[in-house]
XYZ file of N, CA and C in Angstrom:
645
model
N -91.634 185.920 71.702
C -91.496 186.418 73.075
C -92.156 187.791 73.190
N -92.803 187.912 74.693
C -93.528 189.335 74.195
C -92.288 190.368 74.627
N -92.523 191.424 74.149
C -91.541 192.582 73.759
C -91.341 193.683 75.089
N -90.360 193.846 75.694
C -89.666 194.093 77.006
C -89.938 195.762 77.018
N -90.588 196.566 77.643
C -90.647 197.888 77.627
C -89.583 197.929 78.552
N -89.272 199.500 78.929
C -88.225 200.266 79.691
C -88.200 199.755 80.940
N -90.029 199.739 81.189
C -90.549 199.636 82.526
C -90.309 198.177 83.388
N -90.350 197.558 82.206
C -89.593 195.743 82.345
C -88.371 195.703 82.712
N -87.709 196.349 81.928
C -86.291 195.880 81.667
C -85.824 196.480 82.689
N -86.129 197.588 83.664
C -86.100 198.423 84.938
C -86.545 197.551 86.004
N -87.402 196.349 85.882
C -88.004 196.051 87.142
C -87.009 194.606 86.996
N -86.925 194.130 85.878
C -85.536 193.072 85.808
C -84.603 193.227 86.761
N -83.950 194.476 86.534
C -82.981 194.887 87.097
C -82.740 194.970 88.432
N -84.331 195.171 89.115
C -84.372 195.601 90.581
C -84.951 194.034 91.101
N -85.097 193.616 89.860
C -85.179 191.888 90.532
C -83.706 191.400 90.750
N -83.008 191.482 89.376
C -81.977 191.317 89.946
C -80.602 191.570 91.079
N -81.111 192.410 91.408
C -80.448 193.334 92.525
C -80.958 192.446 93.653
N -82.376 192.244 93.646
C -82.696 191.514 95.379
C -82.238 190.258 95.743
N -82.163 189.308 94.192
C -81.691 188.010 93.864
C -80.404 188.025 94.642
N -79.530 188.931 94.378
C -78.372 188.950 94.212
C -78.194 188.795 95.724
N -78.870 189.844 96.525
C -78.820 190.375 98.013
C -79.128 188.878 98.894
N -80.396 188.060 98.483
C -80.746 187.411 99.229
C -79.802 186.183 98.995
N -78.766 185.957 97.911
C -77.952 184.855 97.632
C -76.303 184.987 98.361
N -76.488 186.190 98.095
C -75.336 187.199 99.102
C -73.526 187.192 98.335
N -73.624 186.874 96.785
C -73.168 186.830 95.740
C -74.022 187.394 94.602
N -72.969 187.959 93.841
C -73.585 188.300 92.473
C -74.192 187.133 91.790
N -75.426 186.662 91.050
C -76.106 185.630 90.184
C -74.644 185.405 89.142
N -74.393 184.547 89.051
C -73.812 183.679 87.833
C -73.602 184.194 86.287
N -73.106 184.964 85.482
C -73.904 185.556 84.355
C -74.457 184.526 83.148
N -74.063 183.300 83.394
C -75.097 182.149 82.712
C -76.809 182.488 82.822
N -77.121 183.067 84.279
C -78.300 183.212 84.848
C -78.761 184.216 84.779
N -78.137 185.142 85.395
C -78.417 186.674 84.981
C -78.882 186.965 83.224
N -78.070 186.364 82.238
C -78.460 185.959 81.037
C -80.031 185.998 80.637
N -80.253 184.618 81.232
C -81.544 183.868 80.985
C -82.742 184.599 82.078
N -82.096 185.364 82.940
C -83.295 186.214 83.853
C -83.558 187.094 82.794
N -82.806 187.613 82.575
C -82.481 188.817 81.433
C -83.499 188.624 80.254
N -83.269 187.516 79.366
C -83.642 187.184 78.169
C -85.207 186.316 78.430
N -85.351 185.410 79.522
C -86.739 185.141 80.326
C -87.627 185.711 81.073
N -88.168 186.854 80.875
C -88.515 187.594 82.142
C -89.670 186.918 82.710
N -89.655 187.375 84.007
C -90.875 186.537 84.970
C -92.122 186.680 84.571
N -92.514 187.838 84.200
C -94.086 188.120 84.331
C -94.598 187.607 82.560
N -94.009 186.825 82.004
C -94.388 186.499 80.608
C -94.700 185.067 80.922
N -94.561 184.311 82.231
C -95.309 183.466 82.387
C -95.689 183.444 83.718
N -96.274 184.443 84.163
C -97.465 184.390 84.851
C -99.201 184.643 84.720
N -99.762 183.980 85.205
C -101.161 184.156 84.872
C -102.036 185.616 84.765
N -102.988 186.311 84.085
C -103.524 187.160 84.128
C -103.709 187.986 85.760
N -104.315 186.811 86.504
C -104.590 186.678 87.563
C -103.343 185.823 89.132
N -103.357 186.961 89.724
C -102.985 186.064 90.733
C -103.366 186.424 91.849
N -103.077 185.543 92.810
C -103.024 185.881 94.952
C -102.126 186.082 95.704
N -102.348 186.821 96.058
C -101.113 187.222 97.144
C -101.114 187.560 98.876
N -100.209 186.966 99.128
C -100.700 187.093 100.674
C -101.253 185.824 101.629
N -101.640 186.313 102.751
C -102.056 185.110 103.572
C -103.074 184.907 103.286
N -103.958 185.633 102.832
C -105.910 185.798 102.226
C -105.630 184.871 100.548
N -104.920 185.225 100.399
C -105.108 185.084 99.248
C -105.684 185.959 97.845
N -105.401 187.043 98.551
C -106.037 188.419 97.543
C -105.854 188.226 96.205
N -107.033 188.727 95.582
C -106.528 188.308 94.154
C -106.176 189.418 93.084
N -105.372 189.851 92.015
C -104.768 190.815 91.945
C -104.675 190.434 89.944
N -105.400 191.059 89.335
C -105.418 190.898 87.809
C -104.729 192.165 87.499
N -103.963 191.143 86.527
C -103.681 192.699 85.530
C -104.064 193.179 84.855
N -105.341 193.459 84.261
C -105.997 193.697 83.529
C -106.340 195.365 84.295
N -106.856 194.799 85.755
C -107.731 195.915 86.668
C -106.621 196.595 87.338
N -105.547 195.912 87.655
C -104.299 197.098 88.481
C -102.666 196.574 87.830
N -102.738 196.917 86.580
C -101.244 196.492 86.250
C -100.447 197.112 86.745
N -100.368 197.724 87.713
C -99.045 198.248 87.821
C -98.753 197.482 89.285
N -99.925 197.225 90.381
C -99.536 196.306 91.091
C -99.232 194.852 90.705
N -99.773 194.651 89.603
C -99.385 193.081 89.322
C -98.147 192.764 88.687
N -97.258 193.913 88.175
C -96.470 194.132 87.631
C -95.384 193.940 89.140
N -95.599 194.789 90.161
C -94.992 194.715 91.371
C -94.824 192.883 91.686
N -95.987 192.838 91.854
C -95.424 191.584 92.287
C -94.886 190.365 91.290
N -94.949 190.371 90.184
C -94.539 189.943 89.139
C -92.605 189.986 89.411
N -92.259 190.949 89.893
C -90.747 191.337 89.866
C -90.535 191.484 91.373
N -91.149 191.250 92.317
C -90.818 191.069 93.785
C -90.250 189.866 93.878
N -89.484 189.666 94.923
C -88.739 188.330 95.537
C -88.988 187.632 95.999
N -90.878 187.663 95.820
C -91.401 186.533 96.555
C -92.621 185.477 95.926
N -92.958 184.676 96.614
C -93.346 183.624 95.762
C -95.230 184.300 95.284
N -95.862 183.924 94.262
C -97.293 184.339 94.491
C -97.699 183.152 93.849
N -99.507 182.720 94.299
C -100.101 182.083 94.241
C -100.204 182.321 92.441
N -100.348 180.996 91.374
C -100.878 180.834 90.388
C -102.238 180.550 89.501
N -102.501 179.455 90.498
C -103.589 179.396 91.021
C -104.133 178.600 91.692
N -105.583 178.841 92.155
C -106.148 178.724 93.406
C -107.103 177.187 93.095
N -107.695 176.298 93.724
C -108.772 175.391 94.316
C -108.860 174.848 92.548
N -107.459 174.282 92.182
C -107.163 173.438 90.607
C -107.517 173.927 89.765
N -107.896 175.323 89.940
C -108.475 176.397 88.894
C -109.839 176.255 88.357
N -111.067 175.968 89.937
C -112.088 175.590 89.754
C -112.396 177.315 90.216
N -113.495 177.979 89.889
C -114.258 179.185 90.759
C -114.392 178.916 92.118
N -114.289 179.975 92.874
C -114.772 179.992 94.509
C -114.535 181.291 94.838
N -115.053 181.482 95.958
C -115.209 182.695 96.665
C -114.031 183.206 97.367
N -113.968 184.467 97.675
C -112.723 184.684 98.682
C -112.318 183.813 99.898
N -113.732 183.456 100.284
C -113.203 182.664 101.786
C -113.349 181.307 101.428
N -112.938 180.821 100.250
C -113.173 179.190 100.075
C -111.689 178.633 98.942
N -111.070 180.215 98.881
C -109.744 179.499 98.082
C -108.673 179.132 98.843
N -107.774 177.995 98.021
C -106.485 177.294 98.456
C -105.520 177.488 97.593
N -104.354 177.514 97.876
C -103.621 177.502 96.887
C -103.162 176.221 96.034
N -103.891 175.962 94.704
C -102.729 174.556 94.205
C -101.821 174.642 93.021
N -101.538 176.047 92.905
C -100.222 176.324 92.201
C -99.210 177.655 92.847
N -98.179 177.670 92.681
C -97.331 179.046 92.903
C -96.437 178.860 92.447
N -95.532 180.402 92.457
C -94.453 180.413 91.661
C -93.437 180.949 92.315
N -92.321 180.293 92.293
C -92.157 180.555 93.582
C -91.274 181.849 93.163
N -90.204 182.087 94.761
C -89.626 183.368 95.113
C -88.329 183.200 93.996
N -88.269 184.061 93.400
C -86.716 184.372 92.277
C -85.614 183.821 92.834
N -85.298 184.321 94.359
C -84.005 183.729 94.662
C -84.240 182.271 94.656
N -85.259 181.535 95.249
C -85.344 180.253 95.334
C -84.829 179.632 94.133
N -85.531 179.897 93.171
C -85.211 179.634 91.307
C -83.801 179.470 91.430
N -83.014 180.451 91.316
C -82.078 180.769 91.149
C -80.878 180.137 92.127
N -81.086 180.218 93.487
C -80.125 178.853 94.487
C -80.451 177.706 94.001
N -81.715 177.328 93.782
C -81.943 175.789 93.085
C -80.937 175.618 91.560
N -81.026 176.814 91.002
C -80.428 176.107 89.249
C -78.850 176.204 89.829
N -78.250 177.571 90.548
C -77.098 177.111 90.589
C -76.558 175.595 91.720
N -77.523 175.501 92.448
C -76.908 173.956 93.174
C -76.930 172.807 91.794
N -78.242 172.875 90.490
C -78.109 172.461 89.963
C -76.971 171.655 89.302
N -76.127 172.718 89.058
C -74.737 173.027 88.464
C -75.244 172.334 87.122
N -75.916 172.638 85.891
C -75.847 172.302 84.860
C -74.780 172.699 83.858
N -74.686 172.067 82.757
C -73.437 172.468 82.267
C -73.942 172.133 80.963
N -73.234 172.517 79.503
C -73.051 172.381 78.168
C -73.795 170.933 77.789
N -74.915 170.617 77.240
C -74.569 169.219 76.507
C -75.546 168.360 77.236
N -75.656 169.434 78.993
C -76.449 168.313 79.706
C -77.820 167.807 79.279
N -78.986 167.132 79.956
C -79.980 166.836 79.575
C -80.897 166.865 81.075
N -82.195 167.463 80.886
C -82.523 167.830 82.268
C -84.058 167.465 82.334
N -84.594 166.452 83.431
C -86.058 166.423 83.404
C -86.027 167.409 84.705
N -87.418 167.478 84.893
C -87.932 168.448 86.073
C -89.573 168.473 86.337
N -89.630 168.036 87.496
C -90.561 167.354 88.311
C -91.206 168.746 88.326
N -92.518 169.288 88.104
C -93.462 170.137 88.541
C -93.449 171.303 87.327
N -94.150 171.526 86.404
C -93.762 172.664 85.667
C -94.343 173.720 85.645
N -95.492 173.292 86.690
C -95.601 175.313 87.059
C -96.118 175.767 85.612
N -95.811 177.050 86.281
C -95.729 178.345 85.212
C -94.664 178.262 83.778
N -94.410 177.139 83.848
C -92.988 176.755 82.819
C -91.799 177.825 83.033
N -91.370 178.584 84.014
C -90.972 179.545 84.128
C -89.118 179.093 84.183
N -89.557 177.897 85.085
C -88.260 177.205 85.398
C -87.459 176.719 84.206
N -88.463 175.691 83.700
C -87.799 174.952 82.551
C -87.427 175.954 81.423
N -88.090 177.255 81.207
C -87.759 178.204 80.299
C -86.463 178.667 80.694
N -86.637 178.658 81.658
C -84.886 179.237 81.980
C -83.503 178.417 81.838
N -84.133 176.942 82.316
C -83.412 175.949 81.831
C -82.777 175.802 80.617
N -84.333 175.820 79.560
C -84.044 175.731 77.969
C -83.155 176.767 77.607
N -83.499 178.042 77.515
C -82.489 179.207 77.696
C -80.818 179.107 78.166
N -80.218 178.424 78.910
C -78.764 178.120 79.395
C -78.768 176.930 78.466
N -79.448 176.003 78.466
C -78.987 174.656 77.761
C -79.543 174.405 75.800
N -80.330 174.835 75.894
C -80.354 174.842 74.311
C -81.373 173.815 74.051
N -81.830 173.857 73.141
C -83.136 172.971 72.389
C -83.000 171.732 72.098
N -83.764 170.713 72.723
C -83.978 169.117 72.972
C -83.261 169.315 74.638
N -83.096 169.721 75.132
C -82.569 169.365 76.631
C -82.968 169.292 77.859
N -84.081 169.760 77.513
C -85.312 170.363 79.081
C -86.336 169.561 78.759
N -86.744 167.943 79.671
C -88.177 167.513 79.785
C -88.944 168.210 81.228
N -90.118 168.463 81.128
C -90.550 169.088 82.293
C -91.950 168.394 82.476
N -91.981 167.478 83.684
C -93.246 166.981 83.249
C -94.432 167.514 84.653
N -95.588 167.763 84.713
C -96.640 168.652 85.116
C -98.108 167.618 84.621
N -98.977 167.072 86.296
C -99.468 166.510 86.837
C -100.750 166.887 86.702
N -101.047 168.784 86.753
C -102.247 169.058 85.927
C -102.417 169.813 84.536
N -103.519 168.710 84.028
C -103.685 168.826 82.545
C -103.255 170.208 82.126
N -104.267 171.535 82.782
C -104.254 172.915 82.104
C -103.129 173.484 82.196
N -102.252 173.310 83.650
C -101.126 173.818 83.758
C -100.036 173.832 82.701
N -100.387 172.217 82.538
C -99.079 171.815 81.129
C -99.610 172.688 80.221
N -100.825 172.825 80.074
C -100.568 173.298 78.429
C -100.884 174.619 78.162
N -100.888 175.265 79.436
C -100.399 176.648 79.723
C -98.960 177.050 79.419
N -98.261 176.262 80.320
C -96.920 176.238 79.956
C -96.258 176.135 78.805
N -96.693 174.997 78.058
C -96.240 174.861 76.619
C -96.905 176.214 75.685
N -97.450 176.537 76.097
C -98.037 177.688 75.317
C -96.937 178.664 75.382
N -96.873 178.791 76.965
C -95.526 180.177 77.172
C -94.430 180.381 76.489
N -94.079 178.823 76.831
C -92.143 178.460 76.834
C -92.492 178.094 75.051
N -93.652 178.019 74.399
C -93.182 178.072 72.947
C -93.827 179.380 72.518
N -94.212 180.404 73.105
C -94.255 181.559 72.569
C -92.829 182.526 73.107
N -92.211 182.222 73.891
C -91.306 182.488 73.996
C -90.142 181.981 72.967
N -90.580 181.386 72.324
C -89.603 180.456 71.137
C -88.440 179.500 72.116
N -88.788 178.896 73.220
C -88.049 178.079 73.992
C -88.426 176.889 73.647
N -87.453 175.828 73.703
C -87.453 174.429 73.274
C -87.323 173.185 74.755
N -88.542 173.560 75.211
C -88.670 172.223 76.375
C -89.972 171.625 76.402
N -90.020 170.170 76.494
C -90.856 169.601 76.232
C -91.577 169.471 77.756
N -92.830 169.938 77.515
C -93.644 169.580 78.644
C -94.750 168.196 78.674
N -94.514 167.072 79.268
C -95.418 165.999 79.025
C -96.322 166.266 80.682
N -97.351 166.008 80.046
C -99.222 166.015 81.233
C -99.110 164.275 81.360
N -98.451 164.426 83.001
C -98.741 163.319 83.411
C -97.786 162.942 85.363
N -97.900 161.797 85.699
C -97.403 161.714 87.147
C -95.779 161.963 87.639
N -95.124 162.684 88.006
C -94.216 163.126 87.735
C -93.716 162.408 88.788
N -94.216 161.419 89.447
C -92.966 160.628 90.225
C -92.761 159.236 89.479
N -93.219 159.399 88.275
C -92.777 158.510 87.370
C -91.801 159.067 86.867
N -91.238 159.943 86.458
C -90.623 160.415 86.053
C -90.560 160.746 84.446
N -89.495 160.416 83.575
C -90.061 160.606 81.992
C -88.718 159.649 81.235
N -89.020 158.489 81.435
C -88.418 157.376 80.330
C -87.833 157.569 79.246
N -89.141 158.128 78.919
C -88.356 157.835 77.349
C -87.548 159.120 76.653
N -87.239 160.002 77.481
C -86.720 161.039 77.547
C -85.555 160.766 78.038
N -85.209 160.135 78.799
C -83.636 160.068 79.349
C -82.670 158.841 78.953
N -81.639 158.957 79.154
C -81.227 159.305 80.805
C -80.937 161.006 80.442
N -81.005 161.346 82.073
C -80.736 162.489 82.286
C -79.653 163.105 83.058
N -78.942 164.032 82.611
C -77.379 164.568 83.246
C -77.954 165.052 84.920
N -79.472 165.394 84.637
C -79.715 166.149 85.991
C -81.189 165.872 85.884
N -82.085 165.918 87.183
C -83.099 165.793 87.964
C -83.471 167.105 88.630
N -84.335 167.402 88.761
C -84.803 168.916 89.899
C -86.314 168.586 90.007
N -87.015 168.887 90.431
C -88.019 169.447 91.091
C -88.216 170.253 91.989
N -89.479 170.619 91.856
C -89.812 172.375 91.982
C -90.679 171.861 93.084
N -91.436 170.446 93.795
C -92.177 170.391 94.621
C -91.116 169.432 95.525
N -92.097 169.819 96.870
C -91.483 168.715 98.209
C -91.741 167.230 97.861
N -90.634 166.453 98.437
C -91.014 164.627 98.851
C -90.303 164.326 99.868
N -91.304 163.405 100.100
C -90.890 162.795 101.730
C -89.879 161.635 101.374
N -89.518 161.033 99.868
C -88.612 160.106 99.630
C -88.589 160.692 98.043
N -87.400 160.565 97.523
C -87.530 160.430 96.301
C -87.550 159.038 95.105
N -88.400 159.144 94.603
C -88.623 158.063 93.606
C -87.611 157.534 92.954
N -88.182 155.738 92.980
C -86.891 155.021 91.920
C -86.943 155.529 90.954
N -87.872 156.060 90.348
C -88.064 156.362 88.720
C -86.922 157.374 88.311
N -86.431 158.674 89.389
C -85.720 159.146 89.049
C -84.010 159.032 89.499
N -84.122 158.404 90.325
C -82.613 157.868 90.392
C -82.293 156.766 88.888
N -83.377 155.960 88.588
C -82.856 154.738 87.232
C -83.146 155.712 85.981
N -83.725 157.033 86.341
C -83.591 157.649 85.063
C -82.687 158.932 84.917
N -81.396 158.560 86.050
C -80.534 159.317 86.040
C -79.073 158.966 85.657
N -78.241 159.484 84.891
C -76.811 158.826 84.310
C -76.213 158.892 85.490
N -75.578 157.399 85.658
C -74.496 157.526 86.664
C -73.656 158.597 86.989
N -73.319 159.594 87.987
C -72.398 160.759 88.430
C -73.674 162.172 88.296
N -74.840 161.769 87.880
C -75.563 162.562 87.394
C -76.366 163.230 89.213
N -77.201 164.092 88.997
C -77.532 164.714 90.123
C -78.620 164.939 90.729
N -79.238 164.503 91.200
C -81.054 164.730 91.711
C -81.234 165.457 93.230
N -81.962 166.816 92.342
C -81.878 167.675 93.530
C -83.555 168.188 93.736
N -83.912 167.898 95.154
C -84.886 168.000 95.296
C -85.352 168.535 97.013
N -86.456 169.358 97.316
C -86.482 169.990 98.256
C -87.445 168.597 98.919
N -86.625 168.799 100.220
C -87.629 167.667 101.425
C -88.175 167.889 101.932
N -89.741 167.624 102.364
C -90.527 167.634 102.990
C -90.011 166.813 104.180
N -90.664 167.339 105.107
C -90.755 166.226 106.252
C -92.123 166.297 107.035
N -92.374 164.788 107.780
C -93.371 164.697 108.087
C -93.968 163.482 107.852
């Protein structure tokens, strides 16, 4: 895991403070924990966008703003047009990460518990499932992620972080078979229905929580 300066462990703090504000309860200390021991900006990209433009913001050239938004409460672009090159006026967003509180109302609706077993639809920045692995412990977190580089970005993170979740590169409304059954379901992206794959790859009483699109 990379190694937490003052300046981290200070901007943790003032993450956790906004978390807290926008949930309108203190975080859980299961969570607070794993915010604690996971910090955000160890899996975010060199590079990111921010904003309605899409500005792009390296840390390399202004760490101390990327550091800002790294520990702000809001969501930033990961990356842009599948992580092909383009110009300022030709990028889209097809990754982000999202806003802390979001994370954080999602794991506690979760309600995971001791023992459970958890797939999770979209893996991002692995940021989620790291936090996951972190409360639940090693073999318990499948996270499966639709583009190739992303996954194995992620697996890079969440095992340099010494976290134990398996990330499989592939269609995530298939869900992940041979991995379950599972105590719990989440995803990190919208559906307009959710898939059989993850209701038959869920244990009876078990929980699938997922944000709806409509439309």
């Amino acid at each position: 895991m990379e190694q937490i300066g003052a300046d981290e462990r200070a901007a943790v703090c003032g993450l956790l403070g906004s978390v807290d504000e926008s949930l309108g309860a203190p975080m859980a200390p299961v969570w607070e924990a794993a915010l604690r021991a996971v910090p955000r900006h160890a899996f975010l990209p060199a590079t990111v966008w921010v904003g309605e433009d899409l500005v792009e913001c390296s840390r390399e050239a202004a760490p101390e703003q990327w550091s800002r938004h790294a520990y702000a409460d809001t969501a930033v672009v990961t990356q842009v047009n599948d992580g092909a090159a383009a110009g300022p006026g030709e990028r889209w967003a097809s990754c982000s990460a999202s806003a802390p509180s979001i994370v954080f109302r999602m794991l506690d609706m979760l309600d995971v518990g001791a023992g459970h077993r958890v797939l999770e639809i979209g893996t991002g920045t692995g940021w989620n499932a790291g936090l996951l692995a972190h409360r639940l412990g090693p073999g318990r977190v499948v996270t499966v992620e639709v583009d190739e580089g992303l996954a194995a970005q992620a697996a890079g993170r969440l095992e340099g972080a010494g976290l134990d979740a398996r990330v499989i590169h592939g269609d995530g409304s298939l869900g992940h078979e041979a991995g379950g059954p599972y105590d719990r379901v989440v995803a990190t992206c919208s559906v307009r229905a959710v898939p059989p794959a993850w209701i038959a790859q869920t244990r009876p009483g078990g929980v699938v929580l997922v944000p709806c699109g409509l439309g």
